[in-house]
PDB file of N, CA and C in Angstrom:
ATOM      1  N   UNK A 232      31.804 -22.691  31.470  1.00 60.00           N
ATOM      2  CA  UNK A 232      31.343 -21.869  30.341  1.00 60.00           C
ATOM      3  C   UNK A 232      31.926 -21.428  29.110  1.00 60.00           C
ATOM      4  N   UNK A 233      32.149 -21.509  28.177  1.00 70.00           N
ATOM      5  CA  UNK A 233      32.849 -20.941  28.065  1.00 70.00           C
ATOM      6  C   UNK A 233      32.895 -19.116  27.174  1.00 70.00           C
ATOM      7  N   UNK A 234      33.350 -18.482  27.072  1.00 73.00           N
ATOM      8  CA  UNK A 234      33.684 -17.179  26.946  1.00 73.00           C
ATOM      9  C   UNK A 234      34.752 -16.373  25.616  1.00 73.00           C
ATOM     10  N   UNK A 235      34.103 -15.731  24.974  1.00 71.00           N
ATOM     11  CA  UNK A 235      35.239 -15.058  24.213  1.00 71.00           C
ATOM     12  C   UNK A 235      35.674 -14.265  24.491  1.00 71.00           C
ATOM     13  N   UNK A 236      37.090 -14.559  23.833  1.00 69.00           N
ATOM     14  CA  UNK A 236      37.893 -13.516  24.433  1.00 69.00           C
ATOM     15  C   UNK A 236      37.425 -12.168  23.448  1.00 69.00           C
ATOM     16  N   UNK A 237      38.006 -11.014  22.864  1.00 62.00           N
ATOM     17  CA  UNK A 237      38.184 -10.141  21.954  1.00 62.00           C
ATOM     18  C   UNK A 237      39.777  -9.548  21.700  1.00 62.00           C
ATOM     19  N   UNK A 238      40.423 -10.139  20.398  1.00 67.00           N
ATOM     20  CA  UNK A 238      41.390  -9.532  20.752  1.00 67.00           C
ATOM     21  C   UNK A 238      40.904  -8.195  20.278  1.00 67.00           C
ATOM     22  N   UNK A 239      42.553  -7.821  20.451  1.00 66.00           N
ATOM     23  CA  UNK A 239      43.124  -6.582  20.190  1.00 66.00           C
ATOM     24  C   UNK A 239      43.038  -6.195  18.903  1.00 66.00           C
ATOM     25  N   UNK A 240      43.400  -6.570  18.404  1.00 66.00           N
ATOM     26  CA  UNK A 240      43.681  -6.417  16.769  1.00 66.00           C
ATOM     27  C   UNK A 240      42.068  -6.913  15.821  1.00 66.00           C
ATOM     28  N   UNK A 241      41.305  -7.511  16.578  1.00 63.00           N
ATOM     29  CA  UNK A 241      40.242  -8.371  15.944  1.00 63.00           C
ATOM     30  C   UNK A 241      39.012  -7.623  15.423  1.00 63.00           C
ATOM     31  N   UNK A 242      38.659  -6.855  14.277  1.00 62.00           N
ATOM     32  CA  UNK A 242      37.429  -5.674  14.561  1.00 62.00           C
ATOM     33  C   UNK A 242      35.751  -6.835  15.654  1.00 62.00           C
ATOM     34  N   UNK A 243      35.556  -5.647  16.123  1.00 61.00           N
ATOM     35  CA  UNK A 243      33.792  -6.167  16.691  1.00 61.00           C
ATOM     36  C   UNK A 243      33.377  -5.881  16.281  1.00 61.00           C
ATOM     37  N   UNK A 244      31.965  -6.278  15.852  1.00 63.00           N
ATOM     38  CA  UNK A 244      30.771  -5.811  15.363  1.00 63.00           C
ATOM     39  C   UNK A 244      30.647  -4.502  15.353  1.00 63.00           C
ATOM     40  N   UNK A 245      30.745  -3.919  16.372  1.00 63.00           N
ATOM     41  CA  UNK A 245      30.864  -2.342  16.461  1.00 63.00           C
ATOM     42  C   UNK A 245      31.571  -1.716  16.061  1.00 63.00           C
ATOM     43  N   UNK A 246      32.099  -1.956  15.736  1.00 62.00           N
ATOM     44  CA  UNK A 246      33.403  -1.780  14.656  1.00 62.00           C
ATOM     45  C   UNK A 246      33.273  -2.198  13.214  1.00 62.00           C
ATOM     46  N   UNK A 247      32.696  -2.749  12.372  1.00 59.00           N
ATOM     47  CA  UNK A 247      33.043  -3.084  11.619  1.00 59.00           C
ATOM     48  C   UNK A 247      31.454  -1.714  10.870  1.00 59.00           C
ATOM     49  N   UNK A 248      30.806  -2.033  11.712  1.00 58.00           N
ATOM     50  CA  UNK A 248      29.326  -1.017  12.081  1.00 58.00           C
ATOM     51  C   UNK A 248      29.772   0.295  11.238  1.00 58.00           C
ATOM     52  N   UNK A 249      31.347   0.434  12.139  1.00 55.00           N
ATOM     53  CA  UNK A 249      31.236   2.238  12.074  1.00 55.00           C
ATOM     54  C   UNK A 249      32.552   2.759  10.796  1.00 55.00           C
ATOM     55  N   UNK A 250      31.767   3.255  10.158  1.00 55.00           N
ATOM     56  CA  UNK A 250      31.942   4.166   8.468  1.00 55.00           C
ATOM     57  C   UNK A 250      32.148   5.628   9.165  1.00 55.00           C
ATOM     58  N   UNK A 251      33.104   5.884   8.701  1.00 54.00           N
ATOM     59  CA  UNK A 251      33.744   7.342   8.708  1.00 54.00           C
ATOM     60  C   UNK A 251      32.741   8.366   7.542  1.00 54.00           C
ATOM     61  N   UNK A 252      32.060   7.824   6.944  1.00 54.00           N
ATOM     62  CA  UNK A 252      31.249   8.401   5.692  1.00 54.00           C
ATOM     63  C   UNK A 252      32.177   8.233   4.612  1.00 54.00           C
ATOM     64  N   UNK A 253      33.398   7.725   4.514  1.00 56.00           N
ATOM     65  CA  UNK A 253      34.308   7.101   3.242  1.00 56.00           C
ATOM     66  C   UNK A 253      33.677   6.384   2.233  1.00 56.00           C
ATOM     67  N   UNK A 254      33.985   6.339   1.510  1.00 52.00           N
ATOM     68  CA  UNK A 254      33.598   4.823   0.675  1.00 52.00           C
ATOM     69  C   UNK A 254      32.549   5.198  -0.022  1.00 52.00           C
ATOM     70  N   UNK A 255      31.551   3.339  -1.196  1.00 55.00           N
ATOM     71  CA  UNK A 255      30.638   3.714  -1.705  1.00 55.00           C
ATOM     72  C   UNK A 255      29.374   3.858  -1.178  1.00 55.00           C
ATOM     73  N   UNK A 256      29.221   3.958  -0.224  1.00 55.00           N
ATOM     74  CA  UNK A 256      27.560   4.372   0.892  1.00 55.00           C
ATOM     75  C   UNK A 256      27.833   5.711   0.568  1.00 55.00           C
ATOM     76  N   UNK A 257      29.384   6.223   0.808  1.00 54.00           N
ATOM     77  CA  UNK A 257      29.080   8.254   1.177  1.00 54.00           C
ATOM     78  C   UNK A 257      28.551   8.623  -0.583  1.00 54.00           C
ATOM     79  N   UNK A 258      29.186   7.868  -1.674  1.00 59.00           N
ATOM     80  CA  UNK A 258      28.716   8.271  -2.880  1.00 59.00           C
ATOM     81  C   UNK A 258      27.389   8.587  -3.757  1.00 59.00           C
ATOM     82  N   UNK A 259      26.513   7.737  -3.075  1.00 69.00           N
ATOM     83  CA  UNK A 259      25.371   7.305  -3.308  1.00 69.00           C
ATOM     84  C   UNK A 259      24.347   8.470  -2.639  1.00 69.00           C
ATOM     85  N   UNK A 260      23.422   9.152  -2.953  1.00 76.00           N
ATOM     86  CA  UNK A 260      22.768   9.895  -2.992  1.00 76.00           C
ATOM     87  C   UNK A 260      21.147   9.877  -2.126  1.00 76.00           C
ATOM     88  N   UNK A 261      21.578  10.314  -0.831  1.00 76.00           N
ATOM     89  CA  UNK A 261      20.055   9.524   0.374  1.00 76.00           C
ATOM     90  C   UNK A 261      18.879   9.526  -0.605  1.00 76.00           C
ATOM     91  N   UNK A 262      17.656   7.958  -0.492  1.00 78.00           N
ATOM     92  CA  UNK A 262      16.610   8.756  -1.499  1.00 78.00           C
ATOM     93  C   UNK A 262      15.161   8.410  -0.234  1.00 78.00           C
ATOM     94  N   UNK A 263      14.878   9.657  -0.174  1.00 80.00           N
ATOM     95  CA  UNK A 263      13.633  10.067   1.113  1.00 80.00           C
ATOM     96  C   UNK A 263      12.252   9.999   0.783  1.00 80.00           C
ATOM     97  N   UNK A 264      11.628   9.514  -0.818  1.00 79.00           N
ATOM     98  CA  UNK A 264      11.079   9.354  -1.503  1.00 79.00           C
ATOM     99  C   UNK A 264      10.369   8.701  -0.610  1.00 79.00           C
ATOM    100  N   UNK A 265       9.192   8.468  -0.416  1.00 81.00           N
ATOM    101  CA  UNK A 265       7.778   7.964   1.101  1.00 81.00           C
ATOM    102  C   UNK A 265       7.912   6.762   0.322  1.00 81.00           C
ATOM    103  N   UNK A 266       8.440   5.575   1.020  1.00 85.00           N
ATOM    104  CA  UNK A 266       7.547   4.289   0.686  1.00 85.00           C
ATOM    105  C   UNK A 266       6.053   4.372  -0.191  1.00 85.00           C
ATOM    106  N   UNK A 267       5.709   4.323   0.186  1.00 86.00           N
ATOM    107  CA  UNK A 267       3.951   4.393   0.092  1.00 86.00           C
ATOM    108  C   UNK A 267       3.372   6.199  -0.742  1.00 86.00           C
ATOM    109  N   UNK A 268       3.418   5.331  -2.631  1.00 87.00           N
ATOM    110  CA  UNK A 268       3.246   7.325  -2.727  1.00 87.00           C
ATOM    111  C   UNK A 268       1.938   8.011  -2.796  1.00 87.00           C
ATOM    112  N   UNK A 269       2.128   8.934  -2.800  1.00 89.00           N
ATOM    113  CA  UNK A 269       0.710   9.519  -2.344  1.00 89.00           C
ATOM    114  C   UNK A 269      -0.067   9.128  -2.502  1.00 89.00           C
ATOM    115  N   UNK A 270      -1.078   8.612  -4.296  1.00 91.00           N
ATOM    116  CA  UNK A 270      -1.803   9.031  -5.164  1.00 91.00           C
ATOM    117  C   UNK A 270      -2.497   7.685  -4.335  1.00 91.00           C
ATOM    118  N   UNK A 271      -1.209   6.526  -4.137  1.00 89.00           N
ATOM    119  CA  UNK A 271      -2.629   5.072  -3.609  1.00 89.00           C
ATOM    120  C   UNK A 271      -2.818   5.291  -1.732  1.00 89.00           C
ATOM    121  N   UNK A 272      -2.338   6.879  -1.186  1.00 92.00           N
ATOM    122  CA  UNK A 272      -2.835   6.604   0.318  1.00 92.00           C
ATOM    123  C   UNK A 272      -4.012   7.599   0.280  1.00 92.00           C
ATOM    124  N   UNK A 273      -4.883   8.160  -1.269  1.00 94.00           N
ATOM    125  CA  UNK A 273      -5.688   9.230  -1.529  1.00 94.00           C
ATOM    126  C   UNK A 273      -6.712   7.680  -1.863  1.00 94.00           C
ATOM    127  N   UNK A 274      -5.753   7.087  -2.682  1.00 95.00           N
ATOM    128  CA  UNK A 274      -7.160   5.381  -3.031  1.00 95.00           C
ATOM    129  C   UNK A 274      -7.745   5.295  -1.771  1.00 95.00           C
ATOM    130  N   UNK A 275      -6.859   4.824  -0.337  1.00 94.00           N
ATOM    131  CA  UNK A 275      -7.621   4.065  -0.092  1.00 94.00           C
ATOM    132  C   UNK A 275      -8.122   4.550   1.199  1.00 94.00           C
ATOM    133  N   UNK A 276      -7.372   6.234   1.549  1.00 97.00           N
ATOM    134  CA  UNK A 276      -8.441   7.163   1.898  1.00 97.00           C
ATOM    135  C   UNK A 276     -10.131   7.360   1.784  1.00 97.00           C
ATOM    136  N   UNK A 277      -9.392   7.489   0.462  1.00 97.00           N
ATOM    137  CA  UNK A 277     -11.304   8.026  -0.931  1.00 97.00           C
ATOM    138  C   UNK A 277     -11.759   6.087  -0.472  1.00 97.00           C
ATOM    139  N   UNK A 278     -11.464   4.726  -0.312  1.00 97.00           N
ATOM    140  CA  UNK A 278     -11.919   4.261  -0.730  1.00 97.00           C
ATOM    141  C   UNK A 278     -12.127   3.956   0.904  1.00 97.00           C
ATOM    142  N   UNK A 279     -11.712   4.390   1.997  1.00 97.00           N
ATOM    143  CA  UNK A 279     -12.349   3.876   3.379  1.00 97.00           C
ATOM    144  C   UNK A 279     -13.490   4.902   4.442  1.00 97.00           C
ATOM    145  N   UNK A 280     -14.030   5.478   3.098  1.00 98.00           N
ATOM    146  CA  UNK A 280     -13.919   6.640   3.095  1.00 98.00           C
ATOM    147  C   UNK A 280     -15.759   6.498   2.313  1.00 98.00           C
ATOM    148  N   UNK A 281     -16.236   5.818   1.058  1.00 98.00           N
ATOM    149  CA  UNK A 281     -16.910   5.133   0.035  1.00 98.00           C
ATOM    150  C   UNK A 281     -17.503   4.004   1.151  1.00 98.00           C
ATOM    151  N   UNK A 282     -16.432   3.242   1.727  1.00 97.00           N
ATOM    152  CA  UNK A 282     -17.312   2.490   2.184  1.00 97.00           C
ATOM    153  C   UNK A 282     -17.637   2.609   4.000  1.00 97.00           C
ATOM    154  N   UNK A 283     -17.885   3.600   4.220  1.00 97.00           N
ATOM    155  CA  UNK A 283     -17.928   3.764   5.255  1.00 97.00           C
ATOM    156  C   UNK A 283     -19.633   4.402   5.277  1.00 97.00           C
ATOM    157  N   UNK A 284     -20.096   5.702   3.748  1.00 98.00           N
ATOM    158  CA  UNK A 284     -20.464   6.331   3.281  1.00 98.00           C
ATOM    159  C   UNK A 284     -21.753   5.923   2.875  1.00 98.00           C
ATOM    160  N   UNK A 285     -21.133   4.731   1.638  1.00 98.00           N
ATOM    161  CA  UNK A 285     -22.761   4.345   0.561  1.00 98.00           C
ATOM    162  C   UNK A 285     -22.865   3.105   1.703  1.00 98.00           C
ATOM    163  N   UNK A 286     -22.771   2.061   2.688  1.00 98.00           N
ATOM    164  CA  UNK A 286     -24.080   1.107   3.274  1.00 98.00           C
ATOM    165  C   UNK A 286     -24.766   1.580   3.646  1.00 98.00           C
ATOM    166  N   UNK A 287     -23.876   2.929   4.730  1.00 98.00           N
ATOM    167  CA  UNK A 287     -25.623   3.545   5.144  1.00 98.00           C
ATOM    168  C   UNK A 287     -26.244   4.424   4.495  1.00 98.00           C
ATOM    169  N   UNK A 288     -25.591   5.670   4.148  1.00 98.00           N
ATOM    170  CA  UNK A 288     -25.629   6.118   2.709  1.00 98.00           C
ATOM    171  C   UNK A 288     -27.254   5.574   1.678  1.00 98.00           C
ATOM    172  N   UNK A 289     -27.068   4.071   1.761  1.00 98.00           N
ATOM    173  CA  UNK A 289     -27.877   3.446   1.025  1.00 98.00           C
ATOM    174  C   UNK A 289     -29.410   2.401   1.582  1.00 98.00           C
ATOM    175  N   UNK A 290     -28.887   2.618   3.309  1.00 98.00           N
ATOM    176  CA  UNK A 290     -30.089   2.057   4.139  1.00 98.00           C
ATOM    177  C   UNK A 290     -30.563   3.701   4.787  1.00 98.00           C
ATOM    178  N   UNK A 291     -30.513   4.327   4.685  1.00 97.00           N
ATOM    179  CA  UNK A 291     -31.767   5.390   5.389  1.00 97.00           C
ATOM    180  C   UNK A 291     -32.109   6.412   4.377  1.00 97.00           C
ATOM    181  N   UNK A 292     -31.621   5.996   2.368  1.00 97.00           N
ATOM    182  CA  UNK A 292     -31.961   6.207   1.610  1.00 97.00           C
ATOM    183  C   UNK A 292     -33.022   5.648   0.894  1.00 97.00           C
ATOM    184  N   UNK A 293     -33.447   3.656   1.088  1.00 97.00           N
ATOM    185  CA  UNK A 293     -33.796   3.111   0.764  1.00 97.00           C
ATOM    186  C   UNK A 293     -35.361   2.781   1.371  1.00 97.00           C
ATOM    187  N   UNK A 294     -34.805   3.051   2.628  1.00 97.00           N
ATOM    188  CA  UNK A 294     -35.270   2.331   4.194  1.00 97.00           C
ATOM    189  C   UNK A 294     -37.147   2.668   3.931  1.00 97.00           C
ATOM    190  N   UNK A 295     -37.013   4.212   3.613  1.00 95.00           N
ATOM    191  CA  UNK A 295     -38.645   5.126   3.551  1.00 95.00           C
ATOM    192  C   UNK A 295     -39.695   4.805   2.708  1.00 95.00           C
ATOM    193  N   UNK A 296     -37.993   4.702   1.486  1.00 96.00           N
ATOM    194  CA  UNK A 296     -38.851   5.254   0.326  1.00 96.00           C
ATOM    195  C   UNK A 296     -38.715   4.191  -1.115  1.00 96.00           C
ATOM    196  N   UNK A 297     -37.942   3.344  -1.024  1.00 96.00           N
ATOM    197  CA  UNK A 297     -37.787   1.855  -1.484  1.00 96.00           C
ATOM    198  C   UNK A 297     -38.635   0.814  -1.511  1.00 96.00           C
ATOM    199  N   UNK A 298     -38.480   0.337   0.041  1.00 95.00           N
ATOM    200  CA  UNK A 298     -38.683  -0.405   0.287  1.00 95.00           C
ATOM    201  C   UNK A 298     -40.460  -0.181   2.016  1.00 95.00           C
ATOM    202  N   UNK A 299     -39.944   1.136   1.781  1.00 95.00           N
ATOM    203  CA  UNK A 299     -41.517   0.991   2.525  1.00 95.00           C
ATOM    204  C   UNK A 299     -41.413   0.466   4.002  1.00 95.00           C
ATOM    205  N   UNK A 300     -39.981   1.055   4.829  1.00 95.00           N
ATOM    206  CA  UNK A 300     -39.819   0.764   5.723  1.00 95.00           C
ATOM    207  C   UNK A 300     -39.810  -0.950   6.683  1.00 95.00           C
ATOM    208  N   UNK A 301     -39.431  -1.771   5.459  1.00 96.00           N
ATOM    209  CA  UNK A 301     -38.922  -2.824   5.923  1.00 96.00           C
ATOM    210  C   UNK A 301     -37.556  -2.934   5.522  1.00 96.00           C
ATOM    211  N   UNK A 302     -36.648  -3.365   7.331  1.00 97.00           N
ATOM    212  CA  UNK A 302     -35.423  -2.646   6.988  1.00 97.00           C
ATOM    213  C   UNK A 302     -34.802  -3.940   6.707  1.00 97.00           C
ATOM    214  N   UNK A 303     -34.942  -4.451   6.592  1.00 97.00           N
ATOM    215  CA  UNK A 303     -34.776  -6.047   6.422  1.00 97.00           C
ATOM    216  C   UNK A 303     -33.671  -5.825   4.531  1.00 97.00           C
ATOM    217  N   UNK A 304     -35.024  -5.943   4.313  1.00 97.00           N
ATOM    218  CA  UNK A 304     -34.731  -5.337   2.310  1.00 97.00           C
ATOM    219  C   UNK A 304     -32.845  -3.862   1.925  1.00 97.00           C
ATOM    220  N   UNK A 305     -34.239  -3.469   2.958  1.00 97.00           N
ATOM    221  CA  UNK A 305     -32.645  -2.398   3.502  1.00 97.00           C
ATOM    222  C   UNK A 305     -31.095  -2.398   3.784  1.00 97.00           C
ATOM    223  N   UNK A 306     -31.306  -3.466   5.125  1.00 97.00           N
ATOM    224  CA  UNK A 306     -29.917  -3.426   5.513  1.00 97.00           C
ATOM    225  C   UNK A 306     -29.384  -4.574   4.441  1.00 97.00           C
ATOM    226  N   UNK A 307     -29.383  -5.342   3.644  1.00 98.00           N
ATOM    227  CA  UNK A 307     -29.597  -6.724   2.035  1.00 98.00           C
ATOM    228  C   UNK A 307     -28.849  -5.469   1.723  1.00 98.00           C
ATOM    229  N   UNK A 308     -29.986  -4.493   0.754  1.00 98.00           N
ATOM    230  CA  UNK A 308     -28.756  -3.546  -0.023  1.00 98.00           C
ATOM    231  C   UNK A 308     -28.312  -3.045   0.284  1.00 98.00           C
ATOM    232  N   UNK A 309     -27.671  -2.652   1.870  1.00 98.00           N
ATOM    233  CA  UNK A 309     -26.200  -2.035   2.436  1.00 98.00           C
ATOM    234  C   UNK A 309     -25.086  -2.587   2.308  1.00 98.00           C
ATOM    235  N   UNK A 310     -25.404  -3.811   2.612  1.00 98.00           N
ATOM    236  CA  UNK A 310     -24.485  -4.773   2.816  1.00 98.00           C
ATOM    237  C   UNK A 310     -23.739  -5.735   0.941  1.00 98.00           C
ATOM    238  N   UNK A 311     -25.314  -5.889   0.312  1.00 98.00           N
ATOM    239  CA  UNK A 311     -24.733  -5.185  -1.603  1.00 98.00           C
ATOM    240  C   UNK A 311     -23.680  -4.179  -1.699  1.00 98.00           C
ATOM    241  N   UNK A 312     -24.128  -3.123  -0.684  1.00 98.00           N
ATOM    242  CA  UNK A 312     -23.620  -2.062  -1.773  1.00 98.00           C
ATOM    243  C   UNK A 312     -22.086  -1.852  -0.820  1.00 98.00           C
ATOM    244  N   UNK A 313     -21.745  -2.750   0.617  1.00 98.00           N
ATOM    245  CA  UNK A 313     -20.199  -2.290   1.398  1.00 98.00           C
ATOM    246  C   UNK A 313     -19.457  -2.883   0.287  1.00 98.00           C
ATOM    247  N   UNK A 314     -20.323  -5.037  -0.544  1.00 98.00           N
ATOM    248  CA  UNK A 314     -19.575  -5.688  -0.539  1.00 98.00           C
ATOM    249  C   UNK A 314     -19.488  -5.135  -2.611  1.00 98.00           C
ATOM    250  N   UNK A 315     -19.639  -3.776  -2.750  1.00 98.00           N
ATOM    251  CA  UNK A 315     -19.783  -3.821  -4.224  1.00 98.00           C
ATOM    252  C   UNK A 315     -18.200  -3.194  -3.812  1.00 98.00           C
ATOM    253  N   UNK A 316     -18.768  -1.559  -2.766  1.00 98.00           N
ATOM    254  CA  UNK A 316     -17.912  -1.636  -2.554  1.00 98.00           C
ATOM    255  C   UNK A 316     -16.075  -1.917  -2.341  1.00 98.00           C
ATOM    256  N   UNK A 317     -15.882  -2.930  -1.670  1.00 97.00           N
ATOM    257  CA  UNK A 317     -15.020  -4.086  -1.120  1.00 97.00           C
ATOM    258  C   UNK A 317     -14.008  -4.728  -2.411  1.00 97.00           C
ATOM    259  N   UNK A 318     -15.157  -4.943  -3.505  1.00 98.00           N
ATOM    260  CA  UNK A 318     -14.719  -5.110  -5.205  1.00 98.00           C
ATOM    261  C   UNK A 318     -14.129  -4.345  -6.226  1.00 98.00           C
ATOM    262  N   UNK A 319     -15.408  -2.853  -6.238  1.00 97.00           N
ATOM    263  CA  UNK A 319     -13.803  -1.555  -6.626  1.00 97.00           C
ATOM    264  C   UNK A 319     -13.071  -1.633  -6.101  1.00 97.00           C
ATOM    265  N   UNK A 320     -12.447  -1.783  -4.680  1.00 96.00           N
ATOM    266  CA  UNK A 320     -11.193  -1.726  -4.139  1.00 96.00           C
ATOM    267  C   UNK A 320     -10.102  -2.852  -4.868  1.00 96.00           C
ATOM    268  N   UNK A 321     -10.895  -3.540  -4.913  1.00 95.00           N
ATOM    269  CA  UNK A 321      -9.845  -5.096  -5.520  1.00 95.00           C
ATOM    270  C   UNK A 321      -9.560  -5.176  -6.701  1.00 95.00           C
ATOM    271  N   UNK A 322     -10.252  -4.500  -7.611  1.00 95.00           N
ATOM    272  CA  UNK A 322     -10.051  -4.105  -9.078  1.00 95.00           C
ATOM    273  C   UNK A 322      -8.771  -2.584  -8.839  1.00 95.00           C
ATOM    274  N   UNK A 323      -8.970  -1.941  -8.386  1.00 94.00           N
ATOM    275  CA  UNK A 323      -8.995  -1.116  -8.426  1.00 94.00           C
ATOM    276  C   UNK A 323      -7.201  -1.076  -7.981  1.00 94.00           C
ATOM    277  N   UNK A 324      -6.798  -1.947  -7.608  1.00 90.00           N
ATOM    278  CA  UNK A 324      -5.712  -2.148  -7.272  1.00 90.00           C
ATOM    279  C   UNK A 324      -5.087  -3.125  -7.416  1.00 90.00           C
ATOM    280  N   UNK A 325      -5.867  -4.296  -8.386  1.00 92.00           N
ATOM    281  CA  UNK A 325      -5.097  -4.728  -9.619  1.00 92.00           C
ATOM    282  C   UNK A 325      -5.122  -4.195 -10.104  1.00 92.00           C
ATOM    283  N   UNK A 326      -5.215  -3.370 -11.542  1.00 91.00           N
ATOM    284  CA  UNK A 326      -5.809  -2.876 -12.480  1.00 91.00           C
ATOM    285  C   UNK A 326      -4.026  -1.874 -12.146  1.00 91.00           C
ATOM    286  N   UNK A 327      -3.723  -1.146 -10.868  1.00 85.00           N
ATOM    287  CA  UNK A 327      -3.036  -0.283 -10.574  1.00 85.00           C
ATOM    288  C   UNK A 327      -1.566  -1.257 -10.407  1.00 85.00           C
ATOM    289  N   UNK A 328      -1.756  -2.649  -9.875  1.00 77.00           N
ATOM    290  CA  UNK A 328      -0.842  -4.488 -10.177  1.00 77.00           C
ATOM    291  C   UNK A 328       0.048  -3.558 -10.649  1.00 77.00           C
ATOM    292  N   UNK A 329      -0.884  -4.262 -12.048  1.00 78.00           N
ATOM    293  CA  UNK A 329      -0.833  -4.519 -13.712  1.00 78.00           C
ATOM    294  C   UNK A 329       0.064  -3.092 -13.594  1.00 78.00           C
ATOM    295  N   UNK A 330      -0.091  -1.683 -13.583  1.00 73.00           N
ATOM    296  CA  UNK A 330       0.280  -0.802 -14.538  1.00 73.00           C
ATOM    297  C   UNK A 330       2.151  -0.574 -14.372  1.00 73.00           C
ATOM    298  N   UNK A 331       1.851  -1.326 -12.922  1.00 67.00           N
ATOM    299  CA  UNK A 331       2.838  -0.858 -12.911  1.00 67.00           C
ATOM    300  C   UNK A 331       4.643  -1.792 -13.230  1.00 67.00           C
ATOM    301  N   UNK A 332       3.993  -2.829 -12.954  1.00 72.00           N
ATOM    302  CA  UNK A 332       4.356  -4.533 -14.266  1.00 72.00           C
ATOM    303  C   UNK A 332       4.605  -3.774 -15.302  1.00 72.00           C
ATOM    304  N   UNK A 333       3.724  -3.251 -15.862  1.00 72.00           N
ATOM    305  CA  UNK A 333       3.494  -2.462 -17.305  1.00 72.00           C
ATOM    306  C   UNK A 333       4.761  -1.461 -18.031  1.00 72.00           C
ATOM    307  N   UNK A 334       4.708  -0.590 -16.587  1.00 65.00           N
ATOM    308  CA  UNK A 334       5.222   1.159 -16.686  1.00 65.00           C
ATOM    309  C   UNK A 334       7.264   0.622 -17.516  1.00 65.00           C
ATOM    310  N   UNK A 335       7.779  -0.426 -17.033  1.00 64.00           N
ATOM    311  CA  UNK A 335       9.592  -0.515 -16.934  1.00 64.00           C
ATOM    312  C   UNK A 335       9.283  -1.220 -18.745  1.00 64.00           C
ATOM    313  N   UNK A 336       8.608  -2.069 -19.661  1.00 65.00           N
ATOM    314  CA  UNK A 336       8.316  -2.288 -20.727  1.00 65.00           C
ATOM    315  C   UNK A 336       8.120  -1.329 -21.610  1.00 65.00           C
ATOM    316  N   UNK A 337       7.890  -0.027 -21.048  1.00 63.00           N
ATOM    317  CA  UNK A 337       7.378   1.170 -21.739  1.00 63.00           C
ATOM    318  C   UNK A 337       8.627   1.646 -21.585  1.00 63.00           C
ATOM    319  N   UNK A 338       8.604   2.007 -20.179  1.00 57.00           N
ATOM    320  CA  UNK A 338      10.616   2.733 -19.783  1.00 57.00           C
ATOM    321  C   UNK A 338      11.087   2.028 -21.530  1.00 57.00           C
ATOM    322  N   UNK A 339      11.721   0.296 -20.738  1.00 63.00           N
ATOM    323  CA  UNK A 339      12.326   0.099 -22.313  1.00 63.00           C
ATOM    324  C   UNK A 339      11.806   0.319 -23.940  1.00 63.00           C
ATOM    325  N   UNK A 340      11.096   0.319 -24.314  1.00 60.00           N
ATOM    326  CA  UNK A 340      10.748   0.244 -25.453  1.00 60.00           C
ATOM    327  C   UNK A 340      10.924   1.962 -25.734  1.00 60.00           C
ATOM    328  N   UNK A 341      11.387   2.843 -25.159  1.00 54.00           N
ATOM    329  CA  UNK A 341      11.105   4.292 -25.094  1.00 54.00           C
ATOM    330  C   UNK A 341      12.801   4.910 -25.972  1.00 54.00           C
ATOM    331  N   UNK A 342      13.022   3.610 -24.896  1.00 56.00           N
ATOM    332  CA  UNK A 342      14.363   3.843 -25.073  1.00 56.00           C
ATOM    333  C   UNK A 342      15.518   2.563 -25.908  1.00 56.00           C
ATOM    334  N   UNK A 343      15.047   2.572 -26.685  1.00 55.00           N
ATOM    335  CA  UNK A 343      14.930   1.753 -27.726  1.00 55.00           C
ATOM    336  C   UNK A 343      14.712   2.925 -28.615  1.00 55.00           C
ATOM    337  N   UNK A 344      13.800   3.347 -27.991  1.00 56.00           N
ATOM    338  CA  UNK A 344      13.575   4.615 -30.102  1.00 56.00           C
ATOM    339  C   UNK A 344      14.622   5.505 -30.010  1.00 56.00           C
TER     340      UNK A 344
END
């Protein structure tokens, strides 16, 4: 079994990782912004709440009023409403993703003016 000897003049992996704060890394300002923007979190929480409230609310609102006690139709409507909320979330996420791609183009056109 062979082992590797560390020569004193050779830097180890730990020595290579150590830096004293000088150099190009020290000149850069630390980025402490959150990884996920706050508006994305708010949208996710809103759609999560809607995913809970809309199907259950539509079931109980229609089971005795619109469908006269027929829970099968009310349950089917609740399932449809859950899919509507899900599709709405996908549409909002897709349009938000496209707006992120369009923003750099707008910034570049403003720089040219």
